Coordinates of C-alpha atoms in Angstrom, one line a residue:
T1 CA 16.2 -19.1 14.2
P2 CA 18.5 -21.6 12.4
H3 CA 19.7 -19.2 9.7
N4 CA 21.1 -16.9 12.4
G5 CA 23.9 -19.5 13.0
S6 CA 26.2 -17.9 10.5
S7 CA 28.1 -14.7 10.7
A8 CA 29.0 -12.1 8.1
M9 CA 32.3 -12.4 6.3
S10 CA 34.8 -10.4 8.4
E11 CA 36.8 -7.6 6.9
R12 CA 40.4 -8.6 7.7
A13 CA 42.4 -7.0 4.8
S14 CA 44.8 -4.4 6.1
R15 CA 46.3 -1.7 3.8
R16 CA 50.0 -1.7 3.5
K17 CA 51.7 1.7 3.9
G18 CA 54.5 1.3 1.4
G19 CA 54.7 2.9 -2.0
G20 CA 56.4 2.0 -5.3
R21 CA 55.5 -0.9 -7.4
A22 CA 54.4 -3.1 -4.5
G23 CA 52.1 -0.3 -3.2
R24 CA 50.5 0.1 -6.6
R25 CA 50.0 -3.6 -7.0
E26 CA 48.4 -3.6 -3.5
A27 CA 46.1 -0.8 -4.5
R28 CA 44.9 -2.7 -7.6
G29 CA 44.2 -5.7 -5.4
A30 CA 42.4 -3.8 -2.7
P31 CA 38.5 -4.0 -2.6
A32 CA 37.1 -1.4 -5.0
A33 CA 33.9 -0.9 -3.1
A34 CA 32.6 -1.8 0.3
A35 CA 30.3 -4.8 0.3
V36 CA 26.6 -3.9 0.6
P37 CA 23.6 -6.3 0.5
F38 CA 22.1 -4.5 -2.5
I39 CA 22.2 -1.2 -4.4
E40 CA 19.9 1.7 -3.4
R41 CA 19.3 3.7 -6.5
N42 CA 19.7 7.5 -6.3
I43 CA 19.5 8.5 -9.9
P44 CA 16.5 8.7 -12.2
F45 CA 15.4 5.8 -14.5
F46 CA 16.3 6.2 -18.2
E47 CA 13.1 6.3 -20.3
I48 CA 12.9 5.9 -24.1
L49 CA 9.1 5.7 -24.6
S50 CA 6.4 8.3 -24.0
E51 CA 3.3 7.7 -22.0
E52 CA 1.5 7.2 -25.3
G53 CA 4.0 4.6 -26.5
L54 CA 3.8 2.6 -23.3
E55 CA 0.0 2.6 -23.4
L56 CA 0.1 1.5 -27.0
I57 CA 2.3 -1.5 -26.1
E58 CA 0.0 -2.4 -23.2
H59 CA -3.0 -2.2 -25.4
N60 CA -1.4 -4.4 -28.0
A61 CA -0.3 -7.0 -25.4
D62 CA -3.9 -7.2 -24.2
R63 CA -5.0 -7.8 -27.8
L64 CA -2.5 -10.7 -28.1
L65 CA -3.7 -12.2 -24.9
A66 CA -7.4 -12.0 -26.0
E67 CA -7.1 -12.8 -29.7
I68 CA -4.2 -15.2 -29.9
G69 CA -3.7 -16.5 -26.4
V70 CA -1.0 -18.5 -24.7
D71 CA -0.4 -22.2 -24.7
F72 CA 0.0 -23.9 -21.3
L73 CA 1.2 -27.5 -22.0
D74 CA 0.9 -30.7 -20.1
D75 CA -0.9 -29.3 -17.1
T76 CA -4.7 -29.6 -16.8
E77 CA -4.6 -28.0 -13.3
V78 CA -3.3 -24.8 -14.8
L79 CA -6.0 -24.7 -17.4
D80 CA -8.7 -25.3 -14.7
L81 CA -7.4 -22.5 -12.6
F82 CA -7.5 -20.1 -15.5
R83 CA -10.9 -21.3 -16.5
E84 CA -12.2 -20.7 -13.0
A85 CA -10.7 -17.2 -13.0
G86 CA -12.6 -16.2 -16.2
A87 CA -10.3 -17.0 -19.0
N88 CA -11.4 -18.8 -22.2
V89 CA -9.7 -22.2 -22.5
D90 CA -9.6 -24.2 -25.7
G91 CA -7.5 -27.3 -25.4
T92 CA -4.1 -26.0 -24.2
R93 CA -4.7 -22.5 -25.5
V94 CA -5.8 -19.9 -22.9
R95 CA -7.2 -16.5 -24.1
F96 CA -7.7 -13.7 -21.6
P97 CA -10.3 -11.0 -21.6
A98 CA -8.8 -7.5 -21.9
G99 CA -7.3 -6.4 -18.6
M100 CA -7.8 -9.7 -16.8
C101 CA -4.1 -10.5 -16.2
R102 CA -3.3 -7.0 -15.1
Q103 CA -6.2 -7.0 -12.7
I104 CA -5.1 -10.2 -11.1
I105 CA -1.5 -9.1 -10.8
Q106 CA -2.2 -5.7 -9.4
A107 CA -4.7 -7.1 -6.8
T108 CA -2.1 -9.2 -5.0
A109 CA 1.4 -9.3 -6.5
P110 CA 3.9 -7.4 -4.2
A111 CA 5.7 -4.4 -5.7
E112 CA 8.8 -5.5 -3.8
Y113 CA 9.9 -8.2 -1.4
V114 CA 12.7 -9.2 0.9
Q115 CA 14.6 -12.4 0.0
H116 CA 16.2 -13.7 3.2
A117 CA 19.7 -15.0 3.2
R118 CA 21.3 -17.6 5.6
N119 CA 23.1 -14.6 7.1
P120 CA 20.5 -11.9 7.8
E121 CA 23.0 -9.2 7.0
R122 CA 22.9 -10.4 3.4
N123 CA 19.1 -10.1 3.0
V124 CA 18.2 -8.4 -0.3
T125 CA 15.2 -6.2 -1.1
I126 CA 14.0 -6.8 -4.7
G127 CA 12.0 -4.2 -6.4
G128 CA 11.5 -0.4 -6.3
K129 CA 14.7 1.6 -6.6
R130 CA 16.9 -1.4 -5.6
T131 CA 19.3 -3.4 -7.8
V132 CA 20.5 -6.9 -6.9
L133 CA 23.4 -8.2 -9.0
V134 CA 23.4 -12.0 -9.6
P135 CA 26.0 -14.3 -11.3
A136 CA 25.5 -15.9 -14.7
Y137 CA 23.3 -19.0 -14.9
G138 CA 23.1 -22.3 -16.8
S139 CA 26.3 -22.8 -18.7
P140 CA 27.4 -26.4 -19.4
F141 CA 31.0 -25.4 -20.0
V142 CA 33.6 -23.4 -18.1
H143 CA 36.6 -21.5 -19.5
D144 CA 39.8 -20.1 -18.2
I145 CA 42.9 -19.0 -20.0
D146 CA 45.0 -21.9 -18.6
Q147 CA 42.9 -24.8 -19.7
G148 CA 40.5 -23.3 -22.2
R149 CA 36.9 -24.5 -22.6
R150 CA 35.8 -27.7 -20.9
Y151 CA 32.7 -29.3 -19.4
A152 CA 31.9 -27.9 -16.0
T153 CA 32.2 -30.1 -12.8
I154 CA 31.0 -29.7 -9.3
D155 CA 34.4 -28.4 -8.3
D156 CA 33.9 -25.6 -10.8
F157 CA 30.5 -25.0 -9.4
N158 CA 31.8 -24.7 -5.9
N159 CA 34.6 -22.4 -7.1
F160 CA 32.1 -19.9 -8.6
V161 CA 29.9 -20.0 -5.5
K162 CA 33.0 -19.0 -3.5
L163 CA 34.0 -16.3 -6.0
A164 CA 30.4 -14.9 -5.9
Y165 CA 30.5 -15.0 -2.1
M166 CA 33.8 -13.0 -2.0
A167 CA 32.9 -10.5 -4.7
P168 CA 31.7 -7.2 -3.0
G169 CA 29.7 -6.1 -6.1
I170 CA 27.7 -9.4 -6.4
H171 CA 24.8 -9.5 -4.0
H172 CA 23.3 -12.9 -4.6
S173 CA 24.8 -16.4 -4.9
G174 CA 22.7 -17.3 -8.0
G175 CA 21.5 -20.7 -9.0
T176 CA 22.9 -23.0 -11.7
I177 CA 26.1 -21.0 -12.1
C178 CA 27.3 -23.8 -14.3
E179 CA 26.1 -27.3 -14.9
P180 CA 28.2 -29.9 -13.0
V181 CA 28.1 -32.5 -15.7
D182 CA 30.1 -35.0 -13.7
L183 CA 27.0 -35.6 -11.5
P184 CA 23.8 -37.4 -12.6
V185 CA 21.2 -35.0 -14.1
N186 CA 18.4 -36.1 -11.8
K187 CA 20.6 -35.7 -8.6
R188 CA 23.0 -32.8 -9.2
H189 CA 20.5 -30.3 -7.9
F190 CA 21.1 -31.5 -4.4
D191 CA 24.8 -30.7 -4.6
M192 CA 24.2 -27.3 -6.2
V193 CA 21.7 -26.2 -3.6
Y194 CA 24.0 -27.5 -0.8
S195 CA 27.0 -25.7 -2.3
H196 CA 25.1 -22.4 -2.1
F197 CA 24.1 -23.0 1.5
K198 CA 27.6 -24.4 2.5
Y199 CA 30.0 -22.1 0.7
S200 CA 28.1 -18.8 0.8
D201 CA 25.6 -17.1 3.1
K202 CA 24.1 -14.8 0.4
P203 CA 20.6 -15.5 -1.0
L204 CA 20.2 -18.2 -3.7
M205 CA 18.1 -19.6 -6.5
G206 CA 16.5 -23.0 -6.6
S207 CA 16.2 -25.9 -9.1
V208 CA 13.5 -25.6 -11.8
T209 CA 14.3 -28.6 -14.1
H210 CA 11.6 -30.8 -12.5
H211 CA 8.8 -30.1 -10.0
E212 CA 10.3 -32.7 -7.6
R213 CA 13.7 -30.9 -7.8
A214 CA 11.9 -27.7 -7.0
Q215 CA 10.3 -29.4 -3.9
D216 CA 13.7 -30.8 -2.9
T217 CA 15.0 -27.2 -2.9
V218 CA 12.2 -26.0 -0.8
D219 CA 12.7 -28.9 1.6
M220 CA 16.4 -28.1 2.0
A221 CA 15.6 -24.5 2.6
K222 CA 13.2 -25.5 5.4
L223 CA 16.1 -27.4 7.1
V224 CA 18.1 -24.1 7.1
F225 CA 15.4 -21.6 7.9
G226 CA 12.6 -23.7 9.5
D227 CA 9.2 -24.7 8.1
E228 CA 7.2 -21.8 9.4
F229 CA 9.8 -19.2 8.4
V230 CA 9.8 -20.5 4.8
D231 CA 6.0 -20.4 4.6
Q232 CA 5.9 -16.8 5.7
N233 CA 9.0 -15.4 4.1
C234 CA 10.9 -15.6 0.8
V235 CA 14.2 -17.5 0.9
L236 CA 14.4 -18.5 -2.8
T237 CA 14.1 -16.6 -6.1
S238 CA 14.0 -19.0 -9.0
L239 CA 13.9 -18.7 -12.8
I240 CA 10.9 -19.8 -14.8
N241 CA 11.6 -19.4 -18.5
V242 CA 8.7 -18.9 -21.0
N243 CA 9.1 -21.2 -24.1
S244 CA 8.7 -18.2 -26.4
P245 CA 6.7 -17.6 -28.5
M246 CA 3.6 -17.6 -26.2
T247 CA 4.1 -21.1 -24.7
F248 CA 4.7 -22.4 -21.1
D249 CA 5.8 -26.0 -20.9
G250 CA 5.0 -28.5 -18.3
T251 CA 8.4 -28.6 -16.7
M252 CA 8.4 -24.9 -16.0
L253 CA 4.8 -24.9 -14.8
G254 CA 5.4 -27.7 -12.4
S255 CA 8.3 -25.9 -10.7
L256 CA 6.4 -22.6 -10.8
K257 CA 3.5 -24.1 -8.8
V258 CA 5.9 -25.6 -6.2
Y259 CA 7.6 -22.3 -5.5
A260 CA 4.5 -20.0 -5.7
R261 CA 2.5 -22.3 -3.4
N262 CA 5.4 -22.3 -0.9
N263 CA 5.5 -18.5 -1.0
Q264 CA 8.8 -18.4 -2.8
A265 CA 9.6 -16.0 -5.6
T266 CA 9.7 -16.8 -9.3
V267 CA 11.1 -14.9 -12.2
I268 CA 8.6 -15.2 -15.1
S269 CA 11.0 -14.7 -17.9
P270 CA 10.2 -14.8 -21.7
F271 CA 13.3 -16.1 -23.4
I272 CA 13.6 -14.1 -26.6
L273 CA 15.9 -14.2 -29.6
A274 CA 14.3 -11.4 -31.6
G275 CA 13.8 -12.3 -35.2
A276 CA 13.4 -16.0 -34.4
M277 CA 11.2 -16.2 -31.2
S278 CA 9.6 -12.7 -31.6
P279 CA 9.1 -10.1 -34.3
V280 CA 12.2 -8.4 -35.7
T281 CA 11.0 -5.0 -34.4
T282 CA 11.6 -3.9 -30.9
A283 CA 8.1 -2.7 -30.3
G284 CA 6.7 -6.0 -31.5
T285 CA 9.2 -7.9 -29.3
V286 CA 8.3 -5.9 -26.2
T287 CA 4.6 -6.4 -26.8
Q288 CA 5.0 -10.2 -26.9
I289 CA 7.3 -10.1 -23.8
L290 CA 4.6 -8.1 -21.9
A291 CA 1.9 -10.5 -22.9
E292 CA 3.9 -13.7 -22.0
A293 CA 5.1 -12.2 -18.7
M294 CA 1.6 -11.1 -17.6
A295 CA 0.1 -14.5 -18.3
G296 CA 2.7 -16.2 -16.1
I297 CA 2.7 -13.6 -13.4
A298 CA -1.1 -13.8 -13.2
F299 CA -0.8 -17.6 -12.7
T300 CA 1.5 -17.2 -9.7
Q301 CA -1.2 -15.2 -8.0
L302 CA -3.8 -17.8 -8.8
C303 CA -1.5 -20.4 -7.1
R304 CA -1.1 -18.3 -4.0
P305 CA -2.2 -14.6 -3.8
G306 CA 0.7 -12.4 -2.6
A307 CA 3.4 -14.8 -3.7
P308 CA 6.5 -12.7 -4.7
V309 CA 7.1 -12.6 -8.4
I310 CA 9.4 -10.8 -10.9
F311 CA 8.6 -9.7 -14.4
G312 CA 11.7 -11.0 -16.3
T313 CA 13.0 -11.0 -19.8
F314 CA 16.0 -12.3 -21.6
A315 CA 16.3 -10.4 -24.9
A316 CA 18.9 -10.8 -27.6
A317 CA 18.8 -10.3 -31.3
V318 CA 19.4 -12.9 -34.1
S319 CA 21.8 -12.0 -36.9
M320 CA 19.8 -11.8 -40.1
A321 CA 22.9 -13.0 -42.0
T322 CA 23.8 -16.1 -40.0
G323 CA 21.0 -16.8 -37.5
A324 CA 23.4 -16.6 -34.6
P325 CA 22.4 -14.7 -31.4
T326 CA 24.1 -11.4 -30.9
F327 CA 24.6 -9.4 -27.7
G328 CA 25.5 -5.9 -26.7
T329 CA 23.7 -4.3 -29.6
P330 CA 21.3 -1.3 -29.5
E331 CA 18.0 -3.1 -30.1
P332 CA 18.1 -5.4 -27.1
S333 CA 19.0 -2.3 -25.0
Q334 CA 15.8 -0.7 -26.3
V335 CA 13.8 -3.8 -25.2
I336 CA 15.3 -3.6 -21.7
Y337 CA 14.5 0.1 -21.3
A338 CA 10.9 -0.3 -22.5
A339 CA 10.2 -3.5 -20.6
A340 CA 11.6 -2.0 -17.3
A341 CA 9.1 0.9 -17.7
L342 CA 6.3 -1.5 -18.4
A343 CA 7.2 -3.5 -15.2
R344 CA 7.1 -0.4 -13.1
R345 CA 3.7 0.4 -14.5
L346 CA 2.5 -3.1 -13.8
G347 CA 3.8 -2.7 -10.2
V348 CA 6.2 -5.7 -9.9
P349 CA 10.0 -6.0 -9.9
F350 CA 11.9 -6.4 -13.1
R351 CA 14.7 -8.8 -14.2
S352 CA 16.9 -8.5 -17.3
G353 CA 20.4 -7.7 -18.5
G354 CA 23.8 -8.9 -17.3
G355 CA 27.3 -9.1 -18.7
L356 CA 26.2 -10.7 -22.0
T357 CA 28.5 -11.5 -24.9
G358 CA 28.9 -13.9 -27.8
S359 CA 32.6 -13.9 -27.5
K360 CA 34.4 -17.2 -26.7
L361 CA 37.2 -15.5 -24.8
P362 CA 37.6 -12.8 -22.2
D363 CA 38.6 -10.3 -24.9
A364 CA 37.7 -6.9 -26.2
Q365 CA 34.4 -8.2 -27.7
A366 CA 33.5 -9.7 -24.4
A367 CA 34.3 -6.5 -22.5
Y368 CA 32.4 -4.1 -24.7
E369 CA 29.3 -6.3 -25.3
A370 CA 29.1 -7.0 -21.6
A371 CA 29.6 -3.3 -20.6
N372 CA 26.9 -2.2 -23.1
T373 CA 24.3 -4.6 -21.5
L374 CA 25.4 -3.9 -17.9
Q375 CA 25.2 -0.1 -18.3
T376 CA 21.8 -0.4 -20.1
S377 CA 20.4 -2.6 -17.3
A378 CA 21.6 -0.3 -14.6
L379 CA 20.2 2.8 -16.2
A380 CA 16.9 1.1 -17.1
G381 CA 16.2 0.2 -13.5
V382 CA 16.6 -3.6 -13.5
N383 CA 15.9 -4.9 -10.0
F384 CA 17.3 -8.5 -10.3
M385 CA 20.2 -8.6 -12.8
L386 CA 20.8 -12.2 -13.6
H387 CA 23.9 -13.0 -15.6
T388 CA 25.8 -10.1 -14.1
A389 CA 29.2 -11.9 -14.0
G390 CA 30.9 -14.8 -15.9
W391 CA 28.8 -15.1 -19.1
L392 CA 30.7 -16.2 -22.2
E393 CA 29.9 -17.7 -25.6
G394 CA 26.2 -16.7 -25.6
G395 CA 25.8 -18.4 -22.2
L396 CA 27.4 -21.7 -23.1
A397 CA 30.4 -21.1 -21.0
M398 CA 31.1 -19.6 -17.5
G399 CA 34.4 -17.8 -17.6
Y400 CA 36.7 -17.5 -14.6
E401 CA 38.5 -14.4 -15.9
K402 CA 35.2 -13.0 -17.3
F403 CA 33.7 -13.4 -13.9
I404 CA 36.4 -11.2 -12.4
M405 CA 36.1 -8.6 -15.2
D406 CA 32.3 -8.4 -14.8
A407 CA 32.5 -8.3 -11.0
D408 CA 34.7 -5.2 -11.4
Q409 CA 31.9 -3.7 -13.6
A410 CA 29.4 -4.6 -10.9
C411 CA 31.2 -2.4 -8.4
M412 CA 31.2 0.4 -10.9
I413 CA 27.4 0.0 -11.3
S414 CA 27.0 0.5 -7.5
V415 CA 28.9 3.8 -7.7
L416 CA 27.0 5.0 -10.7
L417 CA 23.5 4.2 -9.3
G418 CA 24.6 5.7 -5.9
G419 CA 24.3 9.1 -7.6
M420 CA 26.3 12.3 -7.1
D421 CA 27.4 13.5 -3.6
M422 CA 25.7 16.8 -3.0
S423 CA 26.7 17.2 0.6
E424 CA 28.8 20.1 1.8
N425 CA 31.9 17.9 1.3
G426 CA 30.7 16.9 -2.2
Q427 CA 30.2 20.5 -3.2
A428 CA 33.9 21.1 -2.4
L429 CA 33.7 24.9 -2.2
D430 CA 36.3 24.9 0.5
A431 CA 38.7 23.1 -1.8
V432 CA 38.2 25.7 -4.5
R433 CA 38.7 28.6 -2.0
E434 CA 41.9 27.0 -0.7
V435 CA 43.5 26.3 -4.1
G436 CA 42.4 29.3 -6.1
P437 CA 43.3 29.9 -9.8
G438 CA 46.3 28.4 -11.5
K439 CA 47.3 25.9 -8.9
H440 CA 46.5 22.2 -8.3
Y441 CA 44.4 20.2 -5.8
L442 CA 46.8 17.3 -5.1
G443 CA 47.9 18.6 -1.8
S444 CA 44.8 20.4 -0.7
A445 CA 43.2 19.5 2.6
H446 CA 40.0 18.4 0.8
T447 CA 42.0 16.0 -1.4
L448 CA 43.9 14.6 1.5
K449 CA 40.7 14.0 3.4
N450 CA 38.9 12.3 0.5
F451 CA 41.7 10.7 -1.7
E452 CA 41.1 7.1 -0.5
T453 CA 37.5 7.1 -1.6
A454 CA 37.5 9.9 -4.2
F455 CA 37.3 7.8 -7.4
Y456 CA 36.6 4.2 -8.2
R457 CA 39.7 2.0 -8.5
S458 CA 39.4 -0.9 -10.8
T459 CA 40.6 -4.3 -9.6
V460 CA 41.7 -5.4 -13.1
A461 CA 42.5 -2.3 -15.2
D462 CA 46.1 -1.1 -15.5
N463 CA 46.6 2.6 -15.7
N464 CA 50.4 2.8 -15.1
S465 CA 53.0 4.0 -17.5
Y466 CA 54.1 1.7 -20.3
E467 CA 57.4 1.2 -18.6
Q468 CA 55.7 0.2 -15.3
W469 CA 53.3 -2.1 -17.1
Q470 CA 56.4 -3.9 -18.6
V471 CA 58.0 -4.2 -15.2
D472 CA 54.8 -5.7 -13.8
G473 CA 54.9 -8.5 -16.5
S474 CA 53.1 -6.9 -19.5
L475 CA 49.9 -8.6 -18.6
D476 CA 46.6 -7.9 -20.4
T477 CA 43.3 -7.7 -18.5
A478 CA 42.5 -11.4 -18.8
Q479 CA 45.9 -12.3 -17.4
R480 CA 45.4 -10.0 -14.4
A481 CA 42.0 -11.4 -13.8
N482 CA 43.5 -14.9 -13.9
V483 CA 45.8 -13.9 -11.0
L484 CA 42.9 -12.4 -9.1
W485 CA 40.5 -15.4 -9.2
K486 CA 43.2 -17.8 -8.1
K487 CA 44.2 -15.5 -5.3
M488 CA 40.6 -15.2 -4.2
L489 CA 40.1 -19.0 -4.1
N490 CA 43.3 -19.4 -2.2
E491 CA 42.2 -16.9 0.4
Y492 CA 38.6 -18.1 0.6
Q493 CA 37.2 -18.7 4.1
A494 CA 33.8 -20.4 4.4
P495 CA 31.1 -18.6 6.3
A496 CA 30.0 -20.2 9.5
I497 CA 27.1 -22.6 9.4
D498 CA 25.3 -24.3 12.3
P499 CA 26.8 -27.9 12.4
A500 CA 23.3 -29.3 13.1
V501 CA 21.9 -27.6 10.0
D502 CA 24.8 -28.9 7.9
E503 CA 24.3 -32.4 9.2
A504 CA 20.6 -32.2 8.4
L505 CA 21.3 -31.1 4.9
L506 CA 23.8 -33.9 4.3
D507 CA 21.4 -36.5 5.8
F508 CA 18.5 -35.3 3.6
M509 CA 20.6 -35.4 0.5
A510 CA 21.9 -38.9 1.2
R511 CA 18.4 -40.3 1.9
R512 CA 16.8 -38.6 -1.2
K513 CA 19.7 -39.7 -3.5
G514 CA 19.4 -43.3 -2.3
S515 CA 15.7 -43.4 -2.9
F516 CA 15.9 -43.5 -6.7
E517 CA 18.3 -44.5 -9.5
D518 CA 20.7 -42.2 -11.4
R519 CA 19.4 -40.9 -14.7
D520 CA 20.8 -38.7 -17.4
Y521 CA 17.6 -36.7 -17.8

């Protein structure tokens, strides 16, 4: 098949044998974790609600759907499909009899699915006890410590696709990693989708800003994978945001229909700033999230039974003092834990989390807010973690240094979720017998056998002495990350792509772009 024309990125880095400062610098620059297509979870989920608490939220969500309902705007076809399925339709408002959405979802929505990559070795399984880590999404600005904050360009977009391709802890190429504002709004989706196919062979997300752009994405995917393969397999997972509270707009619905009817996955994701777009309480927010998500997920199954779909949510809190969104705080973590459990009970994969922060710089605030959300998402059981790497300024900026810092955290998540080694080697009784009381393990046979993989080694942290840190340039984390992303881009090698496929993509883009005028909307 056409997508087999690429090969996996080869592992060419060799480890230098020397010691001293150069050796330590080499160790910091070495890959911290072997690249894997996705994470297989080997630890339990962290639960914060009892069975009774989860049942109460489910009951209240059904009440919202039946008594208040959800608005589906600018799409009479959606209203007709819901009416035929047994919902009560009044204008654009749809009310659902108790249990209707859950029944539709559990009848046909898959509990997990495989998203195929251009390189089959990069295929990801989404759902169950798997975690797929995905770059940040949607920023109009980019930031680095050399040039500061500026509007993103297609060159920036290409750079982040390359960085995501090279990062071992990032499993997915993502979608609109940043908005290339130097290209026309109505045509930039061609270049973004092409960039993902050209500069990476990991899975990707499609355009959702217009139903025609969604169809263009599907058509480009067919050139890579073949028409029949796309019809029978998922090759795209794309984001459909709910216009919370309790509203789906025509743009999102149009793209949803295109992807679902082409058997491509959608992430039905309520976009919540609690206190502004949902109640100020976590229980009330989770109830609204569940209601909105179930309504959208049910519609995907009316479009095409069995179409892959993800229960998503983006949850942050609003400062009651300023009205600004806040990140990395305890309440959104509670929302993620509860929503993840509800998604498992519903029987579909779950999306949330990421390296979220309100900070404008890759500083201490950015690090601890991102770590709080990343750790919560990992423990909660998020299957598709959008915004894993790069997010700055509440999502307004994609940060080069922040991407490297978050990618390091992504590798740590893989180790954490991998669980504890309980093999004979992991139990290490031979090591204890050999060393005995009052001695050290540094020279033991067990240590010598395991020292290269014994502990996670961060790519950006500095744990040397103060004196050695001074000799190395007295760099902070952002400065070290700055060196790393430049090094990665300098060493980037594109994955192979079938020349005929590449030519077909370029020809399709040229013909489609030439068929209509540039627009800024």
